[in-house]
Amino acid sequence: MQFMSPRREVPEDSPAADIEWVYEEEPLQELLDQALVRIDQLEKSAKVGEHEHRQLWRRLERLERQLGALMAARTAERDDLPGAEHGKHQALARQYRTLVEQRLLNFARRYAERSDRVMDHPEHERGYRLMGLLSQQLFTDDLRSSREIVRRLHLPEGNGHIESALTTLRGHCSELALEIHRAGLHHSWDMEYKPGMALDPARQEQWPSCDQGAPVLFVMAPAYIVNGRSYCLQYVYTSL
């Protein structure tokens, strides 16, 4: 009597490849015992492999921590390598650019005709010139009160709407300045320029509506500098 089915091909990499199958008459229990022994061996091998895998994974995590600490130490010693602080300043630079392009521009456009300091310039320049004057007051380590900024911009004093709008704008700039200081590394705002000179692409970027080939008339927003590196170029106004 035969207890096994006809012979079937077994893949070489199968756990059952090493089992010695017998196709002659043989007690079924003996075949079952052989299979159980093999299964037990495979389970032990799997546990050993799992243990070795966990050990290798722990070693890898330890090496990654050591490498991270080493890179952080090297980055702290050199300004030409990106680090966590640089990443924070990159994010803050994007916030700064959005603040300039939206909030400062909207305020300047709304109140340019109320400022005596820009009324002697062509009408199409007035909002941009007020924006430049506003930038000088807001992007500085010596941030004045809203009332003092109103006075310096020659805006109507005692106008609650203007002062309230400026207070809100000043608050956004103050929050940005605080985050910049918290990020670490030395930073500065660069407003320096020479009227009538050609645009310097390494330091300056023309306002989108301006002619890149025309000379610089004035700075609308300062460059954002961190450890001597420009994270935002100057926004400058050239002739249209």
mmCIF file with all atom_site columns, N, CA and C in Angstrom, residues 68-132:
data_model
loop_
_atom_site.group_PDB
_atom_site.id
_atom_site.type_symbol
_atom_site.label_atom_id
_atom_site.label_alt_id
_atom_site.label_comp_id
_atom_site.label_asym_id
_atom_site.label_entity_id
_atom_site.label_seq_id
_atom_site.pdbx_PDB_ins_code
_atom_site.Cartn_x
_atom_site.Cartn_y
_atom_site.Cartn_z
_atom_site.occupancy
_atom_site.B_iso_or_equiv
_atom_site.pdbx_formal_charge
_atom_site.auth_seq_id
_atom_site.auth_comp_id
_atom_site.auth_asym_id
_atom_site.auth_atom_id
_atom_site.pdbx_PDB_model_num
ATOM 1   N N  . GLY A 1 68  ? 24.817 61.955  12.630  1.00 0.00 ? 68  GLY A N  1
ATOM 2   C CA . GLY A 1 68  ? 24.087 63.216  12.741  1.00 0.00 ? 68  GLY A CA 1
ATOM 3   C C  . GLY A 1 68  ? 24.763 64.182  13.687  1.00 0.00 ? 68  GLY A C  1
ATOM 4   N N  . ALA A 1 69  ? 25.240 63.669  14.842  1.00 0.00 ? 69  ALA A N  1
ATOM 5   C CA . ALA A 1 69  ? 25.929 64.525  15.801  1.00 0.00 ? 69  ALA A CA 1
ATOM 6   C C  . ALA A 1 69  ? 27.229 65.067  15.208  1.00 0.00 ? 69  ALA A C  1
ATOM 7   N N  . LEU A 1 70  ? 27.930 64.214  14.461  1.00 0.00 ? 70  LEU A N  1
ATOM 8   C CA . LEU A 1 70  ? 29.181 64.648  13.833  1.00 0.00 ? 70  LEU A CA 1
ATOM 9   C C  . LEU A 1 70  ? 28.927 65.726  12.784  1.00 0.00 ? 70  LEU A C  1
ATOM 10  N N  . MET A 1 71  ? 27.906 65.534  11.951  1.00 0.00 ? 71  MET A N  1
ATOM 11  C CA . MET A 1 71  ? 27.588 66.518  10.922  1.00 0.00 ? 71  MET A CA 1
ATOM 12  C C  . MET A 1 71  ? 27.144 67.838  11.531  1.00 0.00 ? 71  MET A C  1
ATOM 13  N N  . ALA A 1 72  ? 26.366 67.773  12.616  1.00 0.00 ? 72  ALA A N  1
ATOM 14  C CA . ALA A 1 72  ? 25.933 69.000  13.287  1.00 0.00 ? 72  ALA A CA 1
ATOM 15  C C  . ALA A 1 72  ? 27.123 69.768  13.835  1.00 0.00 ? 72  ALA A C  1
ATOM 16  N N  . ALA A 1 73  ? 28.081 69.030  14.412  1.00 0.00 ? 73  ALA A N  1
ATOM 17  C CA . ALA A 1 73  ? 29.277 69.690  14.946  1.00 0.00 ? 73  ALA A CA 1
ATOM 18  C C  . ALA A 1 73  ? 30.089 70.333  13.824  1.00 0.00 ? 73  ALA A C  1
ATOM 19  N N  . ARG A 1 74  ? 30.240 69.625  12.696  1.00 0.00 ? 74  ARG A N  1
ATOM 20  C CA . ARG A 1 74  ? 30.983 70.184  11.574  1.00 0.00 ? 74  ARG A CA 1
ATOM 21  C C  . ARG A 1 74  ? 30.264 71.400  10.983  1.00 0.00 ? 74  ARG A C  1
ATOM 22  N N  . THR A 1 75  ? 28.937 71.317  10.891  1.00 0.00 ? 75  THR A N  1
ATOM 23  C CA . THR A 1 75  ? 28.167 72.420  10.334  1.00 0.00 ? 75  THR A CA 1
ATOM 24  C C  . THR A 1 75  ? 28.275 73.661  11.204  1.00 0.00 ? 75  THR A C  1
ATOM 25  N N  . ALA A 1 76  ? 28.280 73.465  12.511  1.00 0.00 ? 76  ALA A N  1
ATOM 26  C CA . ALA A 1 76  ? 28.381 74.604  13.424  1.00 0.00 ? 76  ALA A CA 1
ATOM 27  C C  . ALA A 1 76  ? 29.703 75.334  13.258  1.00 0.00 ? 76  ALA A C  1
ATOM 28  N N  . GLU A 1 77  ? 30.737 74.619  12.804  1.00 0.00 ? 77  GLU A N  1
ATOM 29  C CA . GLU A 1 77  ? 32.054 75.228  12.646  1.00 0.00 ? 77  GLU A CA 1
ATOM 30  C C  . GLU A 1 77  ? 32.216 75.928  11.308  1.00 0.00 ? 77  GLU A C  1
ATOM 31  N N  . ARG A 1 78  ? 31.328 75.635  10.330  1.00 0.00 ? 78  ARG A N  1
ATOM 32  C CA . ARG A 1 78  ? 31.482 76.199  8.994   1.00 0.00 ? 78  ARG A CA 1
ATOM 33  C C  . ARG A 1 78  ? 30.200 76.869  8.542   1.00 0.00 ? 78  ARG A C  1
ATOM 34  N N  . ASP A 1 79  ? 30.343 78.052  7.903   1.00 0.00 ? 79  ASP A N  1
ATOM 35  C CA . ASP A 1 79  ? 29.196 78.788  7.414   1.00 0.00 ? 79  ASP A CA 1
ATOM 36  C C  . ASP A 1 79  ? 28.776 78.360  6.015   1.00 0.00 ? 79  ASP A C  1
ATOM 37  N N  . ASP A 1 80  ? 29.652 77.588  5.322   1.00 0.00 ? 80  ASP A N  1
ATOM 38  C CA . ASP A 1 80  ? 29.332 77.205  3.956   1.00 0.00 ? 80  ASP A CA 1
ATOM 39  C C  . ASP A 1 80  ? 28.568 75.898  3.878   1.00 0.00 ? 80  ASP A C  1
ATOM 40  N N  . LEU A 1 81  ? 28.249 75.294  5.015   1.00 0.00 ? 81  LEU A N  1
ATOM 41  C CA . LEU A 1 81  ? 27.484 74.056  5.037   1.00 0.00 ? 81  LEU A CA 1
ATOM 42  C C  . LEU A 1 81  ? 26.077 74.324  5.558   1.00 0.00 ? 81  LEU A C  1
ATOM 43  N N  . PRO A 1 82  ? 25.041 73.758  4.918   1.00 0.00 ? 82  PRO A N  1
ATOM 44  C CA . PRO A 1 82  ? 23.677 73.966  5.398   1.00 0.00 ? 82  PRO A CA 1
ATOM 45  C C  . PRO A 1 82  ? 23.437 73.221  6.696   1.00 0.00 ? 82  PRO A C  1
ATOM 46  N N  . GLY A 1 83  ? 22.705 73.838  7.595   1.00 0.00 ? 83  GLY A N  1
ATOM 47  C CA . GLY A 1 83  ? 22.362 73.200  8.856   1.00 0.00 ? 83  GLY A CA 1
ATOM 48  C C  . GLY A 1 83  ? 20.926 73.517  9.221   1.00 0.00 ? 83  GLY A C  1
ATOM 49  N N  . ALA A 1 84  ? 20.530 73.109  10.418  1.00 0.00 ? 84  ALA A N  1
ATOM 50  C CA . ALA A 1 84  ? 19.153 73.339  10.846  1.00 0.00 ? 84  ALA A CA 1
ATOM 51  C C  . ALA A 1 84  ? 18.820 74.825  10.871  1.00 0.00 ? 84  ALA A C  1
ATOM 52  N N  . GLU A 1 85  ? 19.773 75.657  11.350  1.00 0.00 ? 85  GLU A N  1
ATOM 53  C CA . GLU A 1 85  ? 19.522 77.096  11.418  1.00 0.00 ? 85  GLU A CA 1
ATOM 54  C C  . GLU A 1 85  ? 19.305 77.676  10.026  1.00 0.00 ? 85  GLU A C  1
ATOM 55  N N  . HIS A 1 86  ? 20.111 77.216  9.067   1.00 0.00 ? 86  HIS A N  1
ATOM 56  C CA . HIS A 1 86  ? 19.960 77.713  7.702   1.00 0.00 ? 86  HIS A CA 1
ATOM 57  C C  . HIS A 1 86  ? 18.585 77.345  7.140   1.00 0.00 ? 86  HIS A C  1
ATOM 58  N N  . GLY A 1 87  ? 18.141 76.138  7.441   1.00 0.00 ? 87  GLY A N  1
ATOM 59  C CA . GLY A 1 87  ? 16.812 75.724  6.987   1.00 0.00 ? 87  GLY A CA 1
ATOM 60  C C  . GLY A 1 87  ? 15.720 76.609  7.562   1.00 0.00 ? 87  GLY A C  1
ATOM 61  N N  . LYS A 1 88  ? 15.849 77.004  8.827   1.00 0.00 ? 88  LYS A N  1
ATOM 62  C CA . LYS A 1 88  ? 14.873 77.903  9.446   1.00 0.00 ? 88  LYS A CA 1
ATOM 63  C C  . LYS A 1 88  ? 14.873 79.261  8.753   1.00 0.00 ? 88  LYS A C  1
ATOM 64  N N  . HIS A 1 89  ? 16.068 79.762  8.444   1.00 0.00 ? 89  HIS A N  1
ATOM 65  C CA . HIS A 1 89  ? 16.143 81.068  7.787   1.00 0.00 ? 89  HIS A CA 1
ATOM 66  C C  . HIS A 1 89  ? 15.584 81.016  6.362   1.00 0.00 ? 89  HIS A C  1
ATOM 67  N N  . GLN A 1 90  ? 15.730 79.887  5.694   1.00 0.00 ? 90  GLN A N  1
ATOM 68  C CA . GLN A 1 90  ? 15.140 79.753  4.369   1.00 0.00 ? 90  GLN A CA 1
ATOM 69  C C  . GLN A 1 90  ? 13.619 79.856  4.440   1.00 0.00 ? 90  GLN A C  1
ATOM 70  N N  . ALA A 1 91  ? 13.027 79.211  5.441   1.00 0.00 ? 91  ALA A N  1
ATOM 71  C CA . ALA A 1 91  ? 11.578 79.292  5.624   1.00 0.00 ? 91  ALA A CA 1
ATOM 72  C C  . ALA A 1 91  ? 11.157 80.714  5.994   1.00 0.00 ? 91  ALA A C  1
ATOM 73  N N  . LEU A 1 92  ? 11.938 81.371  6.842   1.00 0.00 ? 92  LEU A N  1
ATOM 74  C CA . LEU A 1 92  ? 11.630 82.740  7.240   1.00 0.00 ? 92  LEU A CA 1
ATOM 75  C C  . LEU A 1 92  ? 11.794 83.705  6.074   1.00 0.00 ? 92  LEU A C  1
ATOM 76  N N  . ALA A 1 93  ? 12.740 83.423  5.195   1.00 0.00 ? 93  ALA A N  1
ATOM 77  C CA . ALA A 1 93  ? 12.925 84.269  4.018   1.00 0.00 ? 93  ALA A CA 1
ATOM 78  C C  . ALA A 1 93  ? 11.685 84.229  3.126   1.00 0.00 ? 93  ALA A C  1
ATOM 79  N N  . ARG A 1 94  ? 11.066 83.053  3.012   1.00 0.00 ? 94  ARG A N  1
ATOM 80  C CA . ARG A 1 94  ? 9.830  82.949  2.226   1.00 0.00 ? 94  ARG A CA 1
ATOM 81  C C  . ARG A 1 94  ? 8.707  83.745  2.883   1.00 0.00 ? 94  ARG A C  1
ATOM 82  N N  . GLN A 1 95  ? 8.647  83.707  4.214   1.00 0.00 ? 95  GLN A N  1
ATOM 83  C CA . GLN A 1 95  ? 7.642  84.503  4.924   1.00 0.00 ? 95  GLN A CA 1
ATOM 84  C C  . GLN A 1 95  ? 7.880  85.996  4.697   1.00 0.00 ? 95  GLN A C  1
ATOM 85  N N  . TYR A 1 96  ? 9.150  86.383  4.739   1.00 0.00 ? 96  TYR A N  1
ATOM 86  C CA . TYR A 1 96  ? 9.500  87.786  4.526   1.00 0.00 ? 96  TYR A CA 1
ATOM 87  C C  . TYR A 1 96  ? 9.066  88.249  3.144   1.00 0.00 ? 96  TYR A C  1
ATOM 88  N N  . ARG A 1 97  ? 9.372  87.447  2.128   1.00 0.00 ? 97  ARG A N  1
ATOM 89  C CA . ARG A 1 97  ? 9.009  87.829  0.768   1.00 0.00 ? 97  ARG A CA 1
ATOM 90  C C  . ARG A 1 97  ? 7.492  87.958  0.609   1.00 0.00 ? 97  ARG A C  1
ATOM 91  N N  . THR A 1 98  ? 6.734  87.044  1.205   1.00 0.00 ? 98  THR A N  1
ATOM 92  C CA . THR A 1 98  ? 5.273  87.128  1.152   1.00 0.00 ? 98  THR A CA 1
ATOM 93  C C  . THR A 1 98  ? 4.775  88.377  1.868   1.00 0.00 ? 98  THR A C  1
ATOM 94  N N  . LEU A 1 99  ? 5.376  88.700  3.002   1.00 0.00 ? 99  LEU A N  1
ATOM 95  C CA . LEU A 1 99  ? 5.001  89.894  3.758   1.00 0.00 ? 99  LEU A CA 1
ATOM 96  C C  . LEU A 1 99  ? 5.215  91.146  2.922   1.00 0.00 ? 99  LEU A C  1
ATOM 97  N N  . VAL A 1 100 ? 6.320  91.195  2.195   1.00 0.00 ? 100 VAL A N  1
ATOM 98  C CA . VAL A 1 100 ? 6.628  92.351  1.360   1.00 0.00 ? 100 VAL A CA 1
ATOM 99  C C  . VAL A 1 100 ? 5.662  92.446  0.186   1.00 0.00 ? 100 VAL A C  1
ATOM 100 N N  . GLU A 1 101 ? 5.494  91.327  -0.527  1.00 0.00 ? 101 GLU A N  1
ATOM 101 C CA . GLU A 1 101 ? 4.717  91.343  -1.762  1.00 0.00 ? 101 GLU A CA 1
ATOM 102 C C  . GLU A 1 101 ? 3.223  91.528  -1.545  1.00 0.00 ? 101 GLU A C  1
ATOM 103 N N  . GLN A 1 102 ? 2.759  91.238  -0.348  1.00 0.00 ? 102 GLN A N  1
ATOM 104 C CA . GLN A 1 102 ? 1.330  91.344  -0.103  1.00 0.00 ? 102 GLN A CA 1
ATOM 105 C C  . GLN A 1 102 ? 0.987  92.481  0.862   1.00 0.00 ? 102 GLN A C  1
ATOM 106 N N  . ARG A 1 103 ? 1.401  92.356  2.096   1.00 0.00 ? 103 ARG A N  1
ATOM 107 C CA . ARG A 1 103 ? 0.964  93.306  3.118   1.00 0.00 ? 103 ARG A CA 1
ATOM 108 C C  . ARG A 1 103 ? 1.582  94.693  2.944   1.00 0.00 ? 103 ARG A C  1
ATOM 109 N N  . LEU A 1 104 ? 2.913  94.760  2.734   1.00 0.00 ? 104 LEU A N  1
ATOM 110 C CA . LEU A 1 104 ? 3.531  96.064  2.559   1.00 0.00 ? 104 LEU A CA 1
ATOM 111 C C  . LEU A 1 104 ? 3.026  96.753  1.298   1.00 0.00 ? 104 LEU A C  1
ATOM 112 N N  . LEU A 1 105 ? 2.934  95.985  0.230   1.00 0.00 ? 105 LEU A N  1
ATOM 113 C CA . LEU A 1 105 ? 2.477  96.564  -1.029  1.00 0.00 ? 105 LEU A CA 1
ATOM 114 C C  . LEU A 1 105 ? 1.044  97.075  -0.918  1.00 0.00 ? 105 LEU A C  1
ATOM 115 N N  . ASN A 1 106 ? 0.165  96.311  -0.282  1.00 0.00 ? 106 ASN A N  1
ATOM 116 C CA . ASN A 1 106 ? -1.235 96.737  -0.133  1.00 0.00 ? 106 ASN A CA 1
ATOM 117 C C  . ASN A 1 106 ? -1.342 98.017  0.690   1.00 0.00 ? 106 ASN A C  1
ATOM 118 N N  . PHE A 1 107 ? -0.574 98.098  1.776   1.00 0.00 ? 107 PHE A N  1
ATOM 119 C CA . PHE A 1 107 ? -0.611 99.309  2.603   1.00 0.00 ? 107 PHE A CA 1
ATOM 120 C C  . PHE A 1 107 ? -0.107 100.505 1.800   1.00 0.00 ? 107 PHE A C  1
ATOM 121 N N  . ALA A 1 108 ? 1.004  100.328 1.082   1.00 0.00 ? 108 ALA A N  1
ATOM 122 C CA . ALA A 1 108 ? 1.599  101.436 0.335   1.00 0.00 ? 108 ALA A CA 1
ATOM 123 C C  . ALA A 1 108 ? 0.662  101.921 -0.769  1.00 0.00 ? 108 ALA A C  1
ATOM 124 N N  . ARG A 1 109 ? 0.029  100.999 -1.462  1.00 0.00 ? 109 ARG A N  1
ATOM 125 C CA . ARG A 1 109 ? -0.897 101.404 -2.518  1.00 0.00 ? 109 ARG A CA 1
ATOM 126 C C  . ARG A 1 109 ? -2.100 102.150 -1.950  1.00 0.00 ? 109 ARG A C  1
ATOM 127 N N  . ARG A 1 110 ? -2.542 101.736 -0.797  1.00 0.00 ? 110 ARG A N  1
ATOM 128 C CA . ARG A 1 110 ? -3.755 102.326 -0.213  1.00 0.00 ? 110 ARG A CA 1
ATOM 129 C C  . ARG A 1 110 ? -3.519 103.741 0.303   1.00 0.00 ? 110 ARG A C  1
ATOM 130 N N  . TYR A 1 111 ? -2.310 103.994 0.843   1.00 0.00 ? 111 TYR A N  1
ATOM 131 C CA . TYR A 1 111 ? -2.088 105.271 1.524   1.00 0.00 ? 111 TYR A CA 1
ATOM 132 C C  . TYR A 1 111 ? -1.015 106.140 0.880   1.00 0.00 ? 111 TYR A C  1
ATOM 133 N N  . ALA A 1 112 ? -0.545 105.788 -0.320  1.00 0.00 ? 112 ALA A N  1
ATOM 134 C CA . ALA A 1 112 ? 0.513  106.584 -0.958  1.00 0.00 ? 112 ALA A CA 1
ATOM 135 C C  . ALA A 1 112 ? 0.087  108.027 -1.185  1.00 0.00 ? 112 ALA A C  1
ATOM 136 N N  . GLU A 1 113 ? -1.164 108.227 -1.559  1.00 0.00 ? 113 GLU A N  1
ATOM 137 C CA . GLU A 1 113 ? -1.625 109.588 -1.840  1.00 0.00 ? 113 GLU A CA 1
ATOM 138 C C  . GLU A 1 113 ? -1.808 110.410 -0.573  1.00 0.00 ? 113 GLU A C  1
ATOM 139 N N  . ARG A 1 114 ? -1.579 109.810 0.582   1.00 0.00 ? 114 ARG A N  1
ATOM 140 C CA . ARG A 1 114 ? -1.711 110.545 1.853   1.00 0.00 ? 114 ARG A CA 1
ATOM 141 C C  . ARG A 1 114 ? -0.356 110.937 2.429   1.00 0.00 ? 114 ARG A C  1
ATOM 142 N N  . SER A 1 115 ? 0.727  110.517 1.787   1.00 0.00 ? 115 SER A N  1
ATOM 143 C CA . SER A 1 115 ? 2.058  110.784 2.310   1.00 0.00 ? 115 SER A CA 1
ATOM 144 C C  . SER A 1 115 ? 2.716  111.937 1.554   1.00 0.00 ? 115 SER A C  1
ATOM 145 N N  . ASP A 1 116 ? 3.096  112.975 2.276   1.00 0.00 ? 116 ASP A N  1
ATOM 146 C CA . ASP A 1 116 ? 3.769  114.118 1.653   1.00 0.00 ? 116 ASP A CA 1
ATOM 147 C C  . ASP A 1 116 ? 5.149  113.761 1.126   1.00 0.00 ? 116 ASP A C  1
ATOM 148 N N  . ARG A 1 117 ? 5.731  112.669 1.605   1.00 0.00 ? 117 ARG A N  1
ATOM 149 C CA . ARG A 1 117 ? 7.100  112.330 1.220   1.00 0.00 ? 117 ARG A CA 1
ATOM 150 C C  . ARG A 1 117 ? 7.201  111.751 -0.192  1.00 0.00 ? 117 ARG A C  1
ATOM 151 N N  . VAL A 1 118 ? 6.091  111.376 -0.784  1.00 0.00 ? 118 VAL A N  1
ATOM 152 C CA . VAL A 1 118 ? 6.140  110.796 -2.132  1.00 0.00 ? 118 VAL A CA 1
ATOM 153 C C  . VAL A 1 118 ? 5.343  111.601 -3.155  1.00 0.00 ? 118 VAL A C  1
ATOM 154 N N  . MET A 1 119 ? 4.703  112.671 -2.734  1.00 0.00 ? 119 MET A N  1
ATOM 155 C CA . MET A 1 119 ? 3.808  113.395 -3.631  1.00 0.00 ? 119 MET A CA 1
ATOM 156 C C  . MET A 1 119 ? 4.542  114.149 -4.727  1.00 0.00 ? 119 MET A C  1
ATOM 157 N N  . ASP A 1 120 ? 5.837  114.421 -4.562  1.00 0.00 ? 120 ASP A N  1
ATOM 158 C CA . ASP A 1 120 ? 6.583  115.143 -5.594  1.00 0.00 ? 120 ASP A CA 1
ATOM 159 C C  . ASP A 1 120 ? 7.188  114.205 -6.633  1.00 0.00 ? 120 ASP A C  1
ATOM 160 N N  . HIS A 1 121 ? 6.797  112.934 -6.628  1.00 0.00 ? 121 HIS A N  1
ATOM 161 C CA . HIS A 1 121 ? 7.268  111.949 -7.607  1.00 0.00 ? 121 HIS A CA 1
ATOM 162 C C  . HIS A 1 121 ? 6.117  111.581 -8.542  1.00 0.00 ? 121 HIS A C  1
ATOM 163 N N  . PRO A 1 122 ? 6.420  111.004 -9.699  1.00 0.00 ? 122 PRO A N  1
ATOM 164 C CA . PRO A 1 122 ? 5.356  110.595 -10.621 1.00 0.00 ? 122 PRO A CA 1
ATOM 165 C C  . PRO A 1 122 ? 4.332  109.681 -9.943  1.00 0.00 ? 122 PRO A C  1
ATOM 166 N N  . GLU A 1 123 ? 3.100  109.783 -10.361 1.00 0.00 ? 123 GLU A N  1
ATOM 167 C CA . GLU A 1 123 ? 2.019  109.052 -9.701  1.00 0.00 ? 123 GLU A CA 1
ATOM 168 C C  . GLU A 1 123 ? 2.247  107.546 -9.713  1.00 0.00 ? 123 GLU A C  1
ATOM 169 N N  . HIS A 1 124 ? 2.794  107.007 -10.800 1.00 0.00 ? 124 HIS A N  1
ATOM 170 C CA . HIS A 1 124 ? 2.959  105.551 -10.893 1.00 0.00 ? 124 HIS A CA 1
ATOM 171 C C  . HIS A 1 124 ? 4.079  105.042 -9.983  1.00 0.00 ? 124 HIS A C  1
ATOM 172 N N  . GLU A 1 125 ? 4.888  105.953 -9.433  1.00 0.00 ? 125 GLU A N  1
ATOM 173 C CA . GLU A 1 125 ? 5.974  105.540 -8.538  1.00 0.00 ? 125 GLU A CA 1
ATOM 174 C C  . GLU A 1 125 ? 5.608  105.670 -7.062  1.00 0.00 ? 125 GLU A C  1
ATOM 175 N N  . ARG A 1 126 ? 4.576  106.417 -6.743  1.00 0.00 ? 126 ARG A N  1
ATOM 176 C CA . ARG A 1 126 ? 4.332  106.831 -5.359  1.00 0.00 ? 126 ARG A CA 1
ATOM 177 C C  . ARG A 1 126 ? 4.134  105.648 -4.419  1.00 0.00 ? 126 ARG A C  1
ATOM 178 N N  . GLY A 1 127 ? 3.316  104.676 -4.805  1.00 0.00 ? 127 GLY A N  1
ATOM 179 C CA . GLY A 1 127 ? 3.089  103.527 -3.934  1.00 0.00 ? 127 GLY A CA 1
ATOM 180 C C  . GLY A 1 127 ? 4.371  102.752 -3.680  1.00 0.00 ? 127 GLY A C  1
ATOM 181 N N  . TYR A 1 128 ? 5.186  102.572 -4.712  1.00 0.00 ? 128 TYR A N  1
ATOM 182 C CA . TYR A 1 128 ? 6.437  101.837 -4.569  1.00 0.00 ? 128 TYR A CA 1
ATOM 183 C C  . TYR A 1 128 ? 7.445  102.603 -3.717  1.00 0.00 ? 128 TYR A C  1
ATOM 184 N N  . ARG A 1 129 ? 7.457  103.936 -3.865  1.00 0.00 ? 129 ARG A N  1
ATOM 185 C CA . ARG A 1 129 ? 8.364  104.741 -3.044  1.00 0.00 ? 129 ARG A CA 1
ATOM 186 C C  . ARG A 1 129 ? 7.949  104.699 -1.569  1.00 0.00 ? 129 ARG A C  1
ATOM 187 N N  . LEU A 1 130 ? 6.640  104.755 -1.319  1.00 0.00 ? 130 LEU A N  1
ATOM 188 C CA . LEU A 1 130 ? 6.183  104.652 0.061   1.00 0.00 ? 130 LEU A CA 1
ATOM 189 C C  . LEU A 1 130 ? 6.524  103.269 0.622   1.00 0.00 ? 130 LEU A C  1
ATOM 190 N N  . MET A 1 131 ? 6.453  102.264 -0.196  1.00 0.00 ? 131 MET A N  1
ATOM 191 C CA . MET A 1 131 ? 6.814  100.915 0.227   1.00 0.00 ? 131 MET A CA 1
ATOM 192 C C  . MET A 1 131 ? 8.284  100.860 0.630   1.00 0.00 ? 131 MET A C  1
ATOM 193 N N  . GLY A 1 132 ? 9.150  101.536 -0.123  1.00 0.00 ? 132 GLY A N  1
ATOM 194 C CA . GLY A 1 132 ? 10.569 101.583 0.228   1.00 0.00 ? 132 GLY A CA 1
ATOM 195 C C  . GLY A 1 132 ? 10.803 102.310 1.538   1.00 0.00 ? 132 GLY A C  1
#
